């Protein structure tokens, strides 16, 4: 099964729409699509399509608000996509009503338009946090873990991601020619990331690398964005392959349609080891002996550093005692299902991912300085 999917890739996947294709993850997916399947006709739909534009002649850009069903429908009628990759999601700091409207409403609009216009494959970018509850320790957690939603879910954003994922998977094979899957990435970072690495590099510039919270014995997943893009493309291709075999339904143990998959680097690390690797890449040479280990209570006063922790947890940077305790728990996932059914294996390891992501930030900072200097 896996070897078939790892076979030399097809030059064209047909017509593929990438929703949110100008965003951080979306633009990496578009680049990888262009690189691997250059004859694919790619349509990027985004609220604003001015940033992260891919210059390949086979990529077209379309301004589109997914909360406007009529707008989505008419674009789909015109573009006739074979496959849709839906990465669009509002920033998690925004108001709950926006998460409802975009994550739940927008996803339902896309599903409906896709179902009505003959789309074959629909890949949804969910989140690993959909199984994360307030007091849950996740040790090699797999897809059997239940979704945590409503009152039990501390982040409303995550509740809406879980609802959207449920709607996507429930739409599988409705009609019987419409196949869906969900990808759940954990802690995405890389070139163009606006959350994790920039905040860590800023902490370094501010001289905040002397502090460390807790005992550094909790493992986290950080996932290089290129691996997440790779997981999406494998899922898309698996759905399109399954579509070719219709009406045959794959064995339960091989099935991709109607299923969710964790995608990570498969290299859980101690949180502060990751942070220190980022700082080292940024130029930090502070010896570990001079790092201050802070108790959890003192930690609450160091906002900038904690923001990173909370981001990893899918939390807002609003500091509470509960959140600090929460950040000292294990949180990592199993990628066995993705390996078995998608033929997934990370294509970029953590060190290389950190190198690429940090260099991207440093180069941009340099450009900014040069601009100011002129
Ligand atoms: C774009 O797609 C067409 C048709 O599928 C193909 O012939 C062409 O080589 C592609 N262009 C590039 C730059 O790959
Ligand atoms: C946390 O957020 C709540 C409301 O969202 C706010 O009232 C409170 O002041 C915030 N606390 C801190 C420490 O920022």
Coordinates of C-alpha atoms and ligand atoms in Angstrom, one line a residue:
X1 CA 0.0 0.0 0.0
X2 CA 2.6 2.5 1.1
X3 CA 5.0 1.6 -1.7
X4 CA 2.3 2.4 -4.3
X5 CA 1.9 5.9 -2.9
X6 CA 5.6 6.5 -2.7
X7 CA 5.9 5.5 -6.4
X8 CA 7.1 8.3 -8.7
X9 CA 4.4 10.9 -8.6
X10 CA 2.0 11.7 -11.4
X11 CA 2.7 15.0 -13.3
X12 CA -0.9 16.1 -13.0
X13 CA -3.5 15.7 -10.3
X14 CA -6.1 17.4 -12.5
X15 CA -7.6 20.7 -11.2
X16 CA -6.9 21.4 -7.5
X17 CA -8.3 24.2 -5.4
X18 CA -6.3 25.3 -2.4
X19 CA -8.4 27.3 0.0
X20 CA -6.2 29.6 2.1
X21 CA -3.4 29.0 -0.4
X22 CA -1.8 32.4 0.3
X23 CA -1.4 31.6 4.0
X24 CA 1.5 30.0 5.8
X25 CA 0.6 26.3 5.4
X26 CA -1.4 26.9 2.2
X27 CA 1.5 28.5 0.3
X28 CA 3.8 25.6 1.2
X29 CA 1.2 23.2 -0.1
X30 CA 0.9 25.1 -3.4
X31 CA 4.7 25.1 -3.8
X32 CA 5.0 21.4 -3.2
X33 CA 2.1 20.7 -5.6
X34 CA 3.9 22.8 -8.3
X35 CA 7.1 21.0 -7.6
X36 CA 5.8 17.5 -7.5
X37 CA 2.9 17.6 -9.9
X38 CA 3.8 20.5 -12.3
X39 CA 1.0 19.9 -14.8
X40 CA -1.7 20.2 -12.2
X41 CA -3.9 23.2 -12.7
X42 CA -4.0 24.9 -9.3
X43 CA -6.5 27.5 -8.2
X44 CA -5.8 29.4 -5.0
X45 CA -8.8 30.8 -3.2
X46 CA -8.1 33.2 -0.3
X47 CA -9.6 36.2 1.3
X48 CA -6.7 38.3 0.0
X49 CA -4.4 36.9 -2.6
X50 CA -1.7 39.5 -2.5
X51 CA 0.9 37.6 -0.4
X52 CA 2.9 34.4 -1.0
X53 CA 2.0 34.3 -4.6
X54 CA 3.5 31.4 -6.6
X55 CA 4.8 32.5 -9.9
X56 CA 4.1 29.2 -11.8
X57 CA 1.9 29.8 -14.8
X58 CA -0.3 26.9 -13.7
X59 CA -1.4 28.6 -10.5
X60 CA -4.3 31.1 -10.6
X61 CA -5.5 33.3 -7.8
X62 CA -9.1 34.1 -6.8
X63 CA -10.2 36.4 -4.0
X64 CA -12.9 34.5 -2.2
X65 CA -14.7 34.7 1.2
X66 CA -15.7 31.2 2.2
X67 CA -18.4 32.6 4.4
X68 CA -20.2 33.6 1.2
X69 CA -21.8 30.4 -0.1
X70 CA -22.9 31.9 -3.4
X71 CA -19.4 33.3 -4.1
X72 CA -17.8 29.9 -3.4
X73 CA -20.4 28.0 -5.5
X74 CA -20.0 30.2 -8.6
X75 CA -16.2 29.9 -8.4
X76 CA -16.4 26.1 -8.1
X77 CA -18.8 26.0 -11.0
X78 CA -16.3 27.9 -13.1
X79 CA -13.1 26.1 -11.8
X80 CA -14.6 22.6 -11.6
X81 CA -11.9 21.3 -9.2
X82 CA -11.3 17.6 -8.9
X83 CA -9.8 18.1 -5.5
X84 CA -10.0 20.7 -2.7
X85 CA -7.5 21.2 0.0
X86 CA -9.1 23.4 2.7
X87 CA -6.4 25.1 4.9
X88 CA -8.2 28.4 5.7
X89 CA -8.7 29.3 9.3
X90 CA -8.8 32.6 11.2
X91 CA -6.2 33.5 13.7
X92 CA -7.1 31.8 17.0
X93 CA -6.9 35.1 18.9
X94 CA -10.0 36.4 17.0
X95 CA -13.5 36.5 18.5
X96 CA -15.5 33.2 18.9
X97 CA -18.1 34.4 16.5
X98 CA -15.5 34.6 13.7
X99 CA -14.4 31.0 14.4
X100 CA -18.0 29.9 14.2
X101 CA -18.5 31.8 11.0
X102 CA -15.3 30.8 9.2
X103 CA -14.3 27.4 10.6
X104 CA -17.8 25.9 10.9
X105 CA -19.9 28.0 8.4
X106 CA -17.1 28.4 5.9
X107 CA -16.2 24.7 5.9
X108 CA -19.9 23.8 5.4
X109 CA -20.2 26.2 2.5
X110 CA -17.1 24.6 0.9
X111 CA -18.5 21.1 1.4
X112 CA -21.8 22.0 0.0
X113 CA -20.4 23.7 -3.1
X114 CA -18.0 20.8 -3.6
X115 CA -20.7 18.2 -3.3
X116 CA -22.8 20.1 -5.8
X117 CA -20.1 20.6 -8.4
X118 CA -18.6 17.1 -8.7
X119 CA -15.5 17.5 -6.5
X120 CA -13.9 14.0 -6.0
X121 CA -11.5 14.6 -3.1
X122 CA -11.7 17.0 -0.2
X123 CA -8.8 17.3 2.3
X124 CA -9.4 19.4 5.5
X125 CA -6.7 20.9 7.7
X126 CA -7.8 20.1 11.2
X127 CA -5.7 20.4 14.3
X128 CA -4.0 18.0 16.7
X129 CA -5.6 20.0 19.5
X130 CA -9.0 18.5 18.8
X131 CA -8.3 15.7 21.3
X132 CA -6.6 18.0 23.9
X133 CA -8.5 18.5 27.1
X134 CA -7.5 20.6 30.1
X135 CA -6.0 17.8 32.2
X136 CA -5.1 15.4 29.5
X137 CA -1.7 14.0 29.1
X138 CA -1.1 13.0 25.5
X139 CA 1.5 10.2 25.2
X140 CA 1.8 8.9 21.7
X141 CA -1.9 9.7 21.3
X142 CA -3.6 8.1 18.3
X143 CA -6.7 8.8 16.3
X144 CA -8.8 6.6 18.6
X145 CA -8.8 9.4 21.2
X146 CA -12.2 11.1 21.4
X147 CA -12.7 14.7 20.2
X148 CA -12.8 17.2 23.1
X149 CA -15.5 19.9 22.4
X150 CA -17.8 22.3 24.1
X151 CA -17.3 22.9 27.9
X152 CA -14.6 20.3 28.1
X153 CA -12.5 22.1 25.5
X154 CA -10.7 25.1 26.8
X155 CA -10.3 26.8 23.4
X156 CA -13.3 27.7 21.5
X157 CA -11.2 27.9 18.4
X158 CA -10.4 24.2 18.8
X159 CA -14.1 23.4 19.3
X160 CA -14.9 24.9 16.0
X161 CA -12.0 23.0 14.3
X162 CA -13.4 19.8 15.7
X163 CA -17.0 20.6 14.5
X164 CA -15.6 21.4 11.1
X165 CA -13.6 18.2 11.0
X166 CA -16.7 16.2 12.0
X167 CA -18.7 17.9 9.2
X168 CA -16.0 17.0 6.7
X169 CA -15.8 13.4 7.7
X170 CA -19.6 13.0 7.9
X171 CA -19.8 14.2 4.3
X172 CA -17.6 11.4 3.0
X173 CA -19.3 9.4 0.2
X174 CA -22.2 11.8 0.1
X175 CA -22.7 11.6 -2.8
X176 CA -20.9 8.3 -3.2
X177 CA -18.3 9.9 -5.5
X178 CA -17.3 12.5 -2.9
X179 CA -14.3 11.5 -0.7
X180 CA -13.1 13.4 2.3
X181 CA -10.3 13.2 4.9
X182 CA -8.8 15.3 7.7
X183 CA -5.2 16.1 8.5
X184 CA -4.3 17.0 12.1
X185 CA -1.0 18.8 12.3
X186 CA 0.7 19.6 15.7
X187 CA 2.8 22.7 16.3
X188 CA 3.5 23.8 12.8
X189 CA 6.6 25.9 12.2
X190 CA 8.8 26.9 9.3
X191 CA 9.4 29.6 6.7
X192 CA 6.6 32.2 6.8
X193 CA 5.3 31.0 10.2
X194 CA 4.0 34.1 12.1
X195 CA 3.6 32.5 15.5
X196 CA 6.1 30.1 16.9
X197 CA 9.6 30.9 15.6
X198 CA 9.2 34.7 15.3
X199 CA 8.2 34.8 19.0
X200 CA 11.1 32.6 20.0
X201 CA 13.6 34.7 18.0
X202 CA 12.1 37.9 19.5
X203 CA 12.6 36.4 23.0
X204 CA 16.3 35.8 22.0
X205 CA 16.7 39.4 20.8
X206 CA 15.2 40.6 24.1
X207 CA 17.7 38.5 26.0
X208 CA 15.1 36.2 27.5
X209 CA 16.9 33.0 26.8
X210 CA 18.3 32.9 30.4
X211 CA 15.0 31.5 31.7
X212 CA 13.4 28.2 31.6
X213 CA 10.1 27.1 33.1
X214 CA 9.7 23.8 34.9
X215 CA 11.9 20.7 34.7
X216 CA 11.9 20.3 30.9
X217 CA 10.6 16.8 31.1
X218 CA 7.5 17.2 29.0
X219 CA 7.6 16.1 25.3
X220 CA 5.9 18.1 22.5
X221 CA 5.4 17.7 18.9
X222 CA 6.7 20.4 16.6
X223 CA 6.1 19.8 12.9
X224 CA 8.0 21.4 10.0
X225 CA 5.5 22.9 7.6
X226 CA 6.9 21.0 4.6
X227 CA 6.0 17.7 6.3
X228 CA 2.5 18.9 6.9
X229 CA 2.2 19.9 3.2
X230 CA 3.6 16.5 2.3
X231 CA 0.9 14.8 4.4
X232 CA -1.8 16.8 2.7
X233 CA -0.6 15.9 -0.8
X234 CA -0.4 12.2 0.1
X235 CA -3.9 12.3 1.5
X236 CA -5.2 14.1 -1.7
X237 CA -3.5 11.5 -3.9
X238 CA -4.9 8.7 -1.8
X239 CA -8.4 10.0 -2.2
X240 CA -8.0 10.5 -5.9
X241 CA -6.7 6.9 -6.2
X242 CA -9.6 5.6 -4.2
X243 CA -11.9 7.6 -6.4
X244 CA -10.6 5.7 -9.5
X245 CA -11.5 2.4 -7.8
X246 CA -15.1 3.4 -7.1
X247 CA -17.5 1.9 -6.2
X248 CA -15.0 -0.4 -4.4
X249 CA -14.5 0.5 -0.8
X250 CA -10.9 -0.1 0.5
X251 CA -10.3 -2.4 3.5
X252 CA -11.0 -0.8 6.8
X253 CA -7.3 -1.0 7.6
X254 CA -6.2 0.8 4.5
X255 CA -8.9 3.3 4.2
X256 CA -8.2 7.0 3.9
X257 CA -11.6 8.4 3.0
X258 CA -13.7 9.3 6.1
X259 CA -10.6 9.2 8.3
X260 CA -8.5 11.6 10.3
X261 CA -4.7 11.5 10.5
X262 CA -2.1 13.1 12.9
X263 CA 0.8 14.5 11.0
X264 CA 3.9 15.4 13.0
X265 CA 7.7 15.2 12.6
X266 CA 7.6 11.9 14.5
X267 CA 10.3 13.4 16.8
X268 CA 8.8 14.5 20.0
X269 CA 11.2 16.8 21.9
X270 CA 11.4 18.5 25.3
X271 CA 10.0 21.9 24.9
X272 CA 13.0 23.8 26.1
X273 CA 15.3 21.7 23.9
X274 CA 13.4 22.9 20.9
X275 CA 13.5 26.6 22.1
X276 CA 17.2 26.3 22.7
X277 CA 17.8 24.8 19.3
X278 CA 15.9 27.8 17.8
X279 CA 18.0 30.2 19.9
X280 CA 21.2 28.6 19.0
X281 CA 20.4 28.8 15.3
X282 CA 19.6 32.5 15.8
X283 CA 23.0 33.0 17.4
X284 CA 22.5 32.3 21.1
X285 CA 25.7 30.9 22.7
X286 CA 24.5 31.1 26.3
X287 CA 26.0 28.1 28.3
X288 CA 23.3 26.0 29.8
X289 CA 24.9 26.4 33.3
X290 CA 23.7 30.1 33.3
X291 CA 20.1 29.3 32.5
X292 CA 17.8 30.1 35.4
X293 CA 15.2 27.4 36.1
X294 CA 12.1 29.1 37.3
X295 CA 9.3 27.6 39.4
X296 CA 6.0 27.4 37.7
X297 CA 4.6 30.3 39.8
X298 CA 7.5 32.7 39.0
X299 CA 7.0 31.7 35.4
X300 CA 3.8 33.5 35.1
X301 CA 5.6 36.8 35.1
X302 CA 7.5 36.0 31.9
X303 CA 4.9 36.6 29.3
X304 CA 6.9 36.6 26.1
X305 CA 8.4 33.2 26.7
X306 CA 5.1 31.7 27.9
X307 CA 3.3 32.9 24.9
X308 CA 5.3 30.3 22.9
X309 CA 4.3 27.6 25.3
X310 CA 0.7 28.5 25.0
X311 CA 0.8 28.7 21.3
X312 CA 2.0 25.2 21.2
X313 CA -0.9 24.2 23.4
X314 CA -3.2 26.0 21.0
X315 CA -3.8 28.5 23.8
X316 CA -4.1 32.3 23.9
X317 CA -1.2 34.1 25.6
X318 CA -3.4 35.0 28.5
X319 CA -1.5 33.8 31.5
X320 CA -3.2 31.9 34.3
X321 CA -2.0 29.4 36.8
X322 CA -3.9 26.6 35.2
X323 CA -2.2 27.3 31.9
X324 CA 1.2 27.2 33.3
X325 CA 0.5 23.8 34.9
X326 CA -1.0 22.7 31.6
X327 CA 2.1 23.6 29.7
X328 CA 4.1 21.2 31.8
X329 CA 2.3 18.1 30.5
X330 CA 3.3 15.8 27.7
X331 CA 1.7 16.3 24.4
X332 CA 2.7 14.2 21.5
X333 CA 1.0 12.0 18.9
X334 CA 1.4 8.8 17.0
X335 CA 1.9 9.0 13.2
X336 CA 1.5 5.2 12.7
X337 CA -1.8 5.5 11.0
X338 CA -0.5 8.1 8.5
X339 CA 2.6 5.9 7.9
X340 CA 0.5 2.8 7.2
X341 CA -2.3 4.3 5.2
X342 CA -0.8 7.4 3.5
X343 CA 2.8 6.1 3.2
X344 CA 3.8 9.1 5.2
X345 CA 7.2 9.7 6.6
X346 CA 8.6 13.1 7.5
X347 CA 10.8 14.5 4.6
X348 CA 12.6 17.2 6.7
X349 CA 13.9 16.5 10.2
X350 CA 13.5 18.9 13.1
X351 CA 17.1 20.4 12.9
X352 CA 16.8 21.1 9.2
X353 CA 13.3 22.6 9.7
X354 CA 14.6 24.9 12.5
X355 CA 17.5 25.9 10.4
X356 CA 15.3 26.8 7.4
X357 CA 12.7 28.6 9.6
X358 CA 15.2 30.7 11.6
X359 CA 17.3 31.6 8.6
X360 CA 14.1 32.9 6.9
X361 CA 13.4 35.2 9.9
X362 CA 17.0 36.4 10.1
X363 CA 17.1 37.2 6.4
X364 CA 13.9 39.1 6.6
X365 CA 15.2 41.1 9.6
X366 CA 18.3 41.9 7.6
X367 CA 16.2 43.1 4.7
X368 CA 14.2 45.3 7.0
X369 CA 17.3 46.8 8.5
X370 CA 18.7 47.5 5.1
X371 CA 15.5 49.2 4.0
X372 CA 15.6 51.4 7.1
X373 CA 19.3 52.2 6.6
X374 CA 18.7 53.5 3.1
Ligands
LIG1 C1 1.4 23.7 -16.9 O1 0.4 22.7 -17.3 C2 0.5 22.4 -18.6 C3 -0.7 21.5 -19.0 O2 -1.0 20.6 -17.9 C4 1.8 21.7 -18.9 O3 1.9 21.4 -20.3 C5 2.9 22.7 -18.6 O4 4.2 22.1 -18.8 C6 2.8 23.2 -17.2 N1 3.7 24.3 -16.9 C7 4.8 24.3 -16.1 C8 5.6 25.5 -16.0 O5 5.0 23.2 -15.5
LIG2 C1 -7.4 37.0 30.5 O1 -8.5 37.2 29.6 C2 -9.6 37.6 30.3 C3 -10.8 37.7 29.3 O2 -10.5 37.1 28.1 C4 -9.4 39.0 30.9 O3 -10.5 39.5 31.5 C5 -8.2 38.9 31.8 O4 -7.9 40.2 32.3 C6 -7.0 38.3 31.1 N1 -5.9 38.1 32.1 C7 -4.7 38.4 31.8 C8 -3.7 38.1 32.9 O5 -4.3 39.0 30.8

